[in-house]
């Protein structure tokens, strides 16, 4: 006797199963990389209070060496060498190669110029560089947040009002660009050029930005959540990400630079890895490569190897950010330091400072979704 149960074709079953698997992979990926605050914050807190700050500092140093430089050159690698951008780069040689080359050349000349022409020693030149580069650091972070919120918006197929779209950008810049800058100047360090400091602009001698930051961030976050919940296609991933960047800002109200540093910077590094990794994974899959983690692990393995290799060079030649407690924890008494005034040191210093500024440029270029050609790449792979 034949069963009355309806037989469902295999092809019909494969589609929902494949969609469920894809949803699971995407959310697992996002939970580790893009939403990393929710595991970094409790982990860092536990290490700090149960094991101690020295252990946390060693872990920070290790991660710093392993991923800092790799994160800095990830988007550069994609724009210059990866097949996804190759055709676009060929049509835009000036944007992809010319401008970055000029930026790098400028800093090489800047550090190599003799003092008879530019009467400042290397340390003073670095201080000048820090002074002019500082205002863009957190603007750069906010730009990454805007990009990730845009990805979540696209995934949810949200049709937002012009005000809501604008508020996404305003939120990131207020909570990150403005608030992080104010708290950094208020609690940790400032940059000085002559008699001028950025703290003067924020009136840090007269205003307690810690209290103001809580008012600004909490009220902006509540408004953000309200607007998201009102949309017909609300995205809880987007809400969770927005809350995470608010948490990061408020961490800087704590009187502990190390704790604040690991959260703010590690979130930036990890989410950048996750964002670029999404593109690499989609490219590997679309090229009929086996859909498992091995191609992606290969990409990340190479980048980590490059990061460690470049970190050794950075430390030896005392490049920006390397002569610090973080690098010393790993390399002190193992990697010797070069003569600080040697020509080769100044050449490499200029080269890497220039490439560091190019990292800001390539980050913006690689994810410029408003550009017709780059936007087509992002829509296809991201």
C-alpha positions as a Python dict, from the first residue, in 0.01 Angstrom:
ca = {
    (1, 'X'): (0, 0, 0),
    (2, 'X'): (140, 338, -100),
    (3, 'X'): (192, 598, 169),
    (4, 'X'): (-28, 905, 150),
    (5, 'X'): (263, 1123, 268),
    (6, 'X'): (359, 1383, 13),
    (7, 'X'): (706, 1339, -134),
    (8, 'X'): (902, 1665, -145),
    (9, 'X'): (1150, 1689, -432),
    (10, 'X'): (1514, 1700, -324),
    (11, 'X'): (1573, 2023, -518),
    (12, 'X'): (1300, 2192, -313),
    (13, 'X'): (1471, 2088, 11),
    (14, 'X'): (1820, 2195, -99),
    (15, 'X'): (1730, 2561, -132),
    (16, 'X'): (1605, 2624, 225),
    (17, 'X'): (1883, 2405, 368),
    (18, 'X'): (2143, 2601, 170),
    (19, 'X'): (1989, 2932, 278),
    (20, 'X'): (1986, 2822, 643),
    (21, 'X'): (2352, 2715, 623),
    (22, 'X'): (2446, 3043, 458),
    (23, 'X'): (2255, 3235, 730),
    (24, 'X'): (2432, 3036, 1003),
    (25, 'X'): (2777, 3094, 851),
    (26, 'X'): (2713, 3465, 804),
    (27, 'X'): (2589, 3516, 1160),
    (28, 'X'): (2869, 3308, 1313),
    (29, 'X'): (3121, 3510, 1112),
    (30, 'X'): (2966, 3841, 1217),
    (31, 'X'): (2949, 3737, 1583),
    (32, 'X'): (3323, 3676, 1591),
    (33, 'X'): (3449, 3962, 1372),
    (34, 'X'): (3200, 4246, 1325),
    (35, 'X'): (3021, 4208, 1660),
    (36, 'X'): (3347, 4126, 1841),
    (37, 'X'): (3283, 4379, 2121),
    (38, 'X'): (3043, 4133, 2283),
    (39, 'X'): (3318, 3878, 2343),
    (40, 'X'): (3622, 4107, 2368),
    (41, 'X'): (3466, 4322, 2644),
    (42, 'X'): (3388, 4038, 2890),
    (43, 'X'): (3712, 3856, 2805),
    (44, 'X'): (3929, 4165, 2858),
    (45, 'X'): (3741, 4244, 3181),
    (46, 'X'): (3794, 3891, 3314),
    (47, 'X'): (4166, 3891, 3228),
    (48, 'X'): (4218, 4237, 3375),
    (49, 'X'): (4052, 4168, 3709),
    (50, 'X'): (4139, 3801, 3758),
    (51, 'X'): (4488, 3768, 3609),
    (52, 'X'): (4612, 4126, 3605),
    (53, 'X'): (4705, 4415, 3379),
    (54, 'X'): (5049, 4275, 3293),
    (55, 'X'): (4896, 3962, 3141),
    (56, 'X'): (4646, 4172, 2950),
    (57, 'X'): (4930, 4391, 2823),
    (58, 'X'): (5118, 4085, 2696),
    (59, 'X'): (4804, 3962, 2515),
    (60, 'X'): (4754, 4308, 2367),
    (61, 'X'): (5116, 4314, 2252),
    (62, 'X'): (5079, 3973, 2086),
    (63, 'X'): (4760, 4072, 1903),
    (64, 'X'): (4917, 4406, 1813),
    (65, 'X'): (5211, 4231, 1645),
    (66, 'X'): (4989, 3968, 1479),
    (67, 'X'): (4715, 4186, 1330),
    (68, 'X'): (4791, 4558, 1348),
    (69, 'X'): (4997, 4581, 1031),
    (70, 'X'): (4795, 4312, 853),
    (71, 'X'): (4481, 4519, 913),
    (72, 'X'): (4661, 4826, 779),
    (73, 'X'): (4752, 4662, 450),
    (74, 'X'): (4443, 4443, 397),
    (75, 'X'): (4250, 4697, 188),
    (76, 'X'): (4577, 4796, 13),
    (77, 'X'): (4626, 4432, -89),
    (78, 'X'): (4269, 4411, -215),
    (79, 'X'): (4286, 4732, -419),
    (80, 'X'): (4630, 4669, -568),
    (81, 'X'): (4660, 4291, -603),
    (82, 'X'): (4327, 4114, -573),
    (83, 'X'): (4134, 4000, -884),
    (84, 'X'): (3808, 4155, -759),
    (85, 'X'): (3948, 4509, -800),
    (86, 'X'): (4199, 4447, -1078),
    (87, 'X'): (3976, 4553, -1367),
    (88, 'X'): (3857, 4863, -1182),
    (89, 'X'): (4218, 4953, -1094),
    (90, 'X'): (4328, 4923, -1459),
    (91, 'X'): (4068, 5185, -1554),
    (92, 'X'): (4162, 5413, -1262),
    (93, 'X'): (4544, 5399, -1251),
    (94, 'X'): (4576, 5746, -1100),
    (95, 'X'): (4334, 5676, -814),
    (96, 'X'): (4460, 5326, -735),
    (97, 'X'): (4834, 5374, -791),
    (98, 'X'): (4927, 5737, -864),
    (99, 'X'): (4786, 5915, -558),
    (100, 'X'): (4916, 5652, -307),
    (101, 'X'): (5261, 5665, -472),
    (102, 'X'): (5272, 6044, -432),
    (103, 'X'): (5160, 6021, -67),
    (104, 'X'): (5439, 5771, 9),
    (105, 'X'): (5700, 5972, -184),
    (106, 'X'): (5604, 6287, 10),
    (107, 'X'): (5675, 6125, 347),
    (108, 'X'): (6002, 5971, 228),
    (109, 'X'): (6121, 6317, 123),
    (110, 'X'): (5976, 6469, 444),
    (111, 'X'): (6195, 6252, 669),
    (112, 'X'): (6503, 6255, 443),
    (113, 'X'): (6520, 6631, 391),
    (114, 'X'): (6839, 6767, 554),
    (115, 'X'): (6794, 7001, 849),
    (116, 'X'): (6960, 7280, 652),
    (117, 'X'): (6643, 7284, 436),
    (118, 'X'): (6385, 7178, 698),
    (119, 'X'): (6520, 7275, 1042),
    (120, 'X'): (6359, 6998, 1253),
    (121, 'X'): (6509, 6676, 1382),
    (122, 'X'): (6339, 6337, 1330),
    (123, 'X'): (6153, 6350, 1661),
    (124, 'X'): (6012, 6697, 1583),
    (125, 'X'): (5906, 6582, 1237),
    (126, 'X'): (5724, 6288, 1394),
    (127, 'X'): (5551, 6523, 1636),
    (128, 'X'): (5436, 6742, 1346),
    (129, 'X'): (5310, 6432, 1164),
    (130, 'X'): (5122, 6313, 1476),
    (131, 'X'): (4966, 6656, 1518),
    (132, 'X'): (4818, 6670, 1168),
    (133, 'X'): (4726, 6300, 1149),
    (134, 'X'): (4553, 6286, 1488),
    (135, 'X'): (4219, 6451, 1391),
    (136, 'X'): (4154, 6187, 1125),
    (137, 'X'): (4208, 5874, 1339),
    (138, 'X'): (3857, 5852, 1481),
    (139, 'X'): (3698, 5994, 1164),
    (140, 'X'): (3854, 5691, 995),
    (141, 'X'): (3702, 5462, 1259),
    (142, 'X'): (3360, 5625, 1212),
    (143, 'X'): (3386, 5568, 837),
    (144, 'X'): (3432, 5196, 897),
    (145, 'X'): (3127, 5192, 1125),
    (146, 'X'): (2921, 5367, 858),
    (147, 'X'): (3030, 5103, 605),
    (148, 'X'): (2933, 4811, 829),
    (149, 'X'): (2594, 4964, 911),
    (150, 'X'): (2543, 5005, 535),
    (151, 'X'): (2613, 4634, 485),
    (152, 'X'): (2352, 4544, 748),
    (153, 'X'): (2108, 4789, 588),
    (154, 'X'): (2157, 4626, 248),
    (155, 'X'): (2116, 4275, 391),
    (156, 'X'): (1786, 4370, 553),
    (157, 'X'): (1675, 4539, 226),
    (158, 'X'): (1587, 4851, 420),
    (159, 'X'): (1436, 5148, 239),
    (160, 'X'): (1516, 5427, 482),
    (161, 'X'): (1402, 5786, 471),
    (162, 'X'): (1667, 6046, 379),
    (163, 'X'): (1671, 6159, 744),
    (164, 'X'): (1724, 5804, 873),
    (165, 'X'): (2010, 5742, 628),
    (166, 'X'): (2169, 6071, 727),
    (167, 'X'): (2125, 5989, 1095),
    (168, 'X'): (2327, 5668, 1049),
    (169, 'X'): (2626, 5880, 947),
    (170, 'X'): (2564, 6149, 1210),
    (171, 'X'): (2540, 5882, 1479),
    (172, 'X'): (2876, 5727, 1387),
    (173, 'X'): (3054, 6061, 1370),
    (174, 'X'): (2906, 6195, 1696),
    (175, 'X'): (2955, 5872, 1894),
    (176, 'X'): (3298, 5793, 1744),
    (177, 'X'): (3469, 6089, 1571),
    (178, 'X'): (3360, 6356, 1819),
    (179, 'X'): (3313, 6166, 2147),
    (180, 'X'): (3625, 5947, 2123),
    (181, 'X'): (3837, 6251, 2035),
    (182, 'X'): (3698, 6453, 2327),
    (183, 'X'): (3746, 6169, 2576),
    (184, 'X'): (4096, 6091, 2450),
    (185, 'X'): (4199, 6456, 2491),
    (186, 'X'): (4024, 6478, 2829),
    (187, 'X'): (4164, 6158, 2984),
    (188, 'X'): (4478, 6040, 2805),
    (189, 'X'): (4690, 6253, 2573),
    (190, 'X'): (4693, 6561, 2354),
    (191, 'X'): (4910, 6679, 2065),
    (192, 'X'): (5092, 7009, 2072),
    (193, 'X'): (5226, 7229, 1792),
    (194, 'X'): (5392, 7541, 1928),
    (195, 'X'): (5148, 7685, 2181),
    (196, 'X'): (4842, 7522, 2025),
    (197, 'X'): (4682, 7196, 2143),
    (198, 'X'): (4361, 7022, 2035),
    (199, 'X'): (4252, 7026, 2398),
    (200, 'X'): (4206, 7402, 2363),
    (201, 'X'): (3939, 7345, 2097),
    (202, 'X'): (3752, 7105, 2327),
    (203, 'X'): (3806, 7324, 2637),
    (204, 'X'): (3935, 7022, 2829),
    (205, 'X'): (4069, 7244, 3110),
    (206, 'X'): (3718, 7367, 3190),
    (207, 'X'): (3480, 7090, 3076),
    (208, 'X'): (3439, 6737, 3213),
    (209, 'X'): (3379, 6542, 2893),
    (210, 'X'): (3317, 6216, 3080),
    (211, 'X'): (2977, 6329, 3205),
    (212, 'X'): (2886, 6497, 2875),
    (213, 'X'): (2985, 6185, 2679),
    (214, 'X'): (2739, 5970, 2875),
    (215, 'X'): (2456, 6213, 2804),
    (216, 'X'): (2540, 6241, 2433),
    (217, 'X'): (2603, 5872, 2370),
    (218, 'X'): (2309, 5732, 2567),
    (219, 'X'): (2057, 5976, 2415),
    (220, 'X'): (2189, 5918, 2060),
    (221, 'X'): (2179, 5540, 2109),
    (222, 'X'): (1820, 5545, 2236),
    (223, 'X'): (1716, 5754, 1935),
    (224, 'X'): (1902, 5518, 1701),
    (225, 'X'): (1725, 5212, 1843),
    (226, 'X'): (1389, 5390, 1822),
    (227, 'X'): (1437, 5476, 1454),
    (228, 'X'): (1547, 5121, 1372),
    (229, 'X'): (1251, 4962, 1548),
    (230, 'X'): (1015, 5190, 1355),
    (231, 'X'): (1136, 5066, 1016),
    (232, 'X'): (936, 4794, 842),
    (233, 'X'): (1251, 4585, 785),
    (234, 'X'): (1427, 4633, 1116),
    (235, 'X'): (1776, 4486, 1151),
    (236, 'X'): (1870, 4362, 1498),
    (237, 'X'): (2228, 4304, 1378),
    (238, 'X'): (2244, 4671, 1289),
    (239, 'X'): (2106, 4765, 1633),
    (240, 'X'): (2356, 4541, 1813),
    (241, 'X'): (2645, 4688, 1614),
    (242, 'X'): (2531, 5045, 1686),
    (243, 'X'): (2510, 4966, 2060),
    (244, 'X'): (2858, 4810, 2050),
    (245, 'X'): (3023, 5126, 1918),
    (246, 'X'): (2846, 5327, 2190),
    (247, 'X'): (2988, 5092, 2453),
    (248, 'X'): (3336, 5148, 2308),
    (249, 'X'): (3304, 5524, 2337),
    (250, 'X'): (3195, 5508, 2701),
    (251, 'X'): (3488, 5278, 2786),
    (252, 'X'): (3714, 5581, 2738),
    (253, 'X'): (3549, 5742, 3040),
    (254, 'X'): (3728, 5479, 3252),
    (255, 'X'): (4062, 5589, 3389),
    (256, 'X'): (4261, 5308, 3229),
    (257, 'X'): (4430, 5368, 2895),
    (258, 'X'): (4525, 5002, 2836),
    (259, 'X'): (4170, 4875, 2889),
    (260, 'X'): (4028, 5147, 2663),
    (261, 'X'): (4296, 5089, 2400),
    (262, 'X'): (4241, 4716, 2363),
    (263, 'X'): (3866, 4757, 2318),
    (264, 'X'): (3860, 5052, 2077),
    (265, 'X'): (4149, 4939, 1858),
    (266, 'X'): (4086, 4565, 1863),
    (267, 'X'): (3726, 4626, 1753),
    (268, 'X'): (3857, 4831, 1462),
    (269, 'X'): (4112, 4566, 1361),
    (270, 'X'): (3882, 4265, 1399),
    (271, 'X'): (3584, 4418, 1220),
    (272, 'X'): (3814, 4525, 937),
    (273, 'X'): (3937, 4166, 905),
    (274, 'X'): (3577, 4047, 906),
    (275, 'X'): (3461, 4296, 645),
    (276, 'X'): (3744, 4220, 403),
    (277, 'X'): (3710, 3847, 475),
    (278, 'X'): (3347, 3855, 361),
    (279, 'X'): (3464, 3979, 22),
    (280, 'X'): (3745, 3723, -6),
    (281, 'X'): (3510, 3439, 92),
    (282, 'X'): (3250, 3542, -166),
    (283, 'X'): (3517, 3564, -436),
    (284, 'X'): (3651, 3218, -353),
    (285, 'X'): (3297, 3077, -360),
    (286, 'X'): (3202, 3249, -686),
    (287, 'X'): (3517, 3110, -850),
    (288, 'X'): (3382, 2760, -778),
    (289, 'X'): (3628, 2698, -500),
    (290, 'X'): (3522, 2460, -229),
    (291, 'X'): (3305, 2644, 22),
    (292, 'X'): (3504, 2580, 336),
    (293, 'X'): (3738, 2782, 552),
    (294, 'X'): (4068, 2671, 397),
    (295, 'X'): (4096, 2940, 123),
    (296, 'X'): (4009, 3209, 377),
    (297, 'X'): (4248, 3070, 639),
    (298, 'X'): (4518, 3080, 373),
    (299, 'X'): (4450, 3452, 312),
    (300, 'X'): (4453, 3527, 684),
    (301, 'X'): (4758, 3309, 747),
    (302, 'X'): (4955, 3501, 485),
    (303, 'X'): (4844, 3835, 629),
    (304, 'X'): (4942, 3734, 984),
    (305, 'X'): (5283, 3617, 857),
    (306, 'X'): (5328, 3952, 679),
    (307, 'X'): (5221, 4139, 993),
    (308, 'X'): (5480, 3962, 1210),
    (309, 'X'): (5752, 4009, 946),
    (310, 'X'): (5677, 4381, 912),
    (311, 'X'): (5648, 4420, 1292),
    (312, 'X'): (6010, 4303, 1323),
    (313, 'X'): (6117, 4563, 1064),
    (314, 'X'): (5907, 4828, 1240),
    (315, 'X'): (6069, 4754, 1575),
    (316, 'X'): (6425, 4736, 1441),
    (317, 'X'): (6395, 5070, 1263),
    (318, 'X'): (6179, 5229, 1538),
    (319, 'X'): (5888, 5312, 1308),
    (320, 'X'): (5573, 5492, 1427),
    (321, 'X'): (5397, 5299, 1703),
    (322, 'X'): (5670, 5037, 1746),
    (323, 'X'): (5888, 5191, 2017),
    (324, 'X'): (5632, 5132, 2288),
    (325, 'X'): (5551, 4896, 2572),
    (326, 'X'): (5348, 4682, 2333),
    (327, 'X'): (5633, 4591, 2097),
    (328, 'X'): (5887, 4578, 2380),
    (329, 'X'): (5688, 4298, 2545),
    (330, 'X'): (5759, 4075, 2245),
    (331, 'X'): (6086, 4195, 2091),
    (332, 'X'): (6298, 4356, 2365),
    (333, 'X'): (6645, 4198, 2393),
    (334, 'X'): (6560, 3979, 2091),
    (335, 'X'): (6548, 4232, 1804),
    (336, 'X'): (6825, 4497, 1812),
    (337, 'X'): (6744, 4862, 1735),
    (338, 'X'): (6901, 5040, 1437),
    (339, 'X'): (7079, 5374, 1456),
    (340, 'X'): (6797, 5626, 1492),
    (341, 'X'): (6970, 5879, 1264),
    (342, 'X'): (7086, 5648, 985),
    (343, 'X'): (6972, 5723, 631),
    (344, 'X'): (6822, 5375, 583),
    (345, 'X'): (6619, 5420, 903),
    (346, 'X'): (6482, 5756, 784),
    (347, 'X'): (6403, 5608, 441),
    (348, 'X'): (6208, 5318, 593),
    (349, 'X'): (6040, 5551, 843),
    (350, 'X'): (5913, 5771, 559),
    (351, 'X'): (5808, 5469, 357),
    (352, 'X'): (5599, 5316, 635),
    (353, 'X'): (5449, 5645, 753),
    (354, 'X'): (5344, 5708, 391),
    (355, 'X'): (5196, 5359, 363),
    (356, 'X'): (5011, 5420, 689),
    (357, 'X'): (4840, 5726, 539),
    (358, 'X'): (4774, 5522, 222),
    (359, 'X'): (4592, 5273, 445),
    (360, 'X'): (4341, 5546, 529),
    (361, 'X'): (4311, 5626, 159),
    (362, 'X'): (4270, 5264, 45),
    (363, 'X'): (4017, 5188, 319),
    (364, 'X'): (3798, 5464, 186),
    (365, 'X'): (3858, 5366, -177),
    (366, 'X'): (3797, 4991, -132),
    (367, 'X'): (3455, 5045, 28),
    (368, 'X'): (3335, 5349, -168),
    (369, 'X'): (2995, 5203, -253),
    (370, 'X'): (2877, 5532, -406),
    (371, 'X'): (3137, 5492, -685),
    (372, 'X'): (2968, 5312, -980),
    (373, 'X'): (3258, 5074, -1055),
    (374, 'X'): (3368, 5004, -697),
    (375, 'X'): (3005, 4984, -587),
    (376, 'X'): (2945, 4711, -846),
    (377, 'X'): (3230, 4506, -695),
    (378, 'X'): (3097, 4552, -342),
    (379, 'X'): (2739, 4463, -436),
    (380, 'X'): (2864, 4150, -609),
    (381, 'X'): (3092, 4024, -334),
    (382, 'X'): (2983, 4191, -8),
}
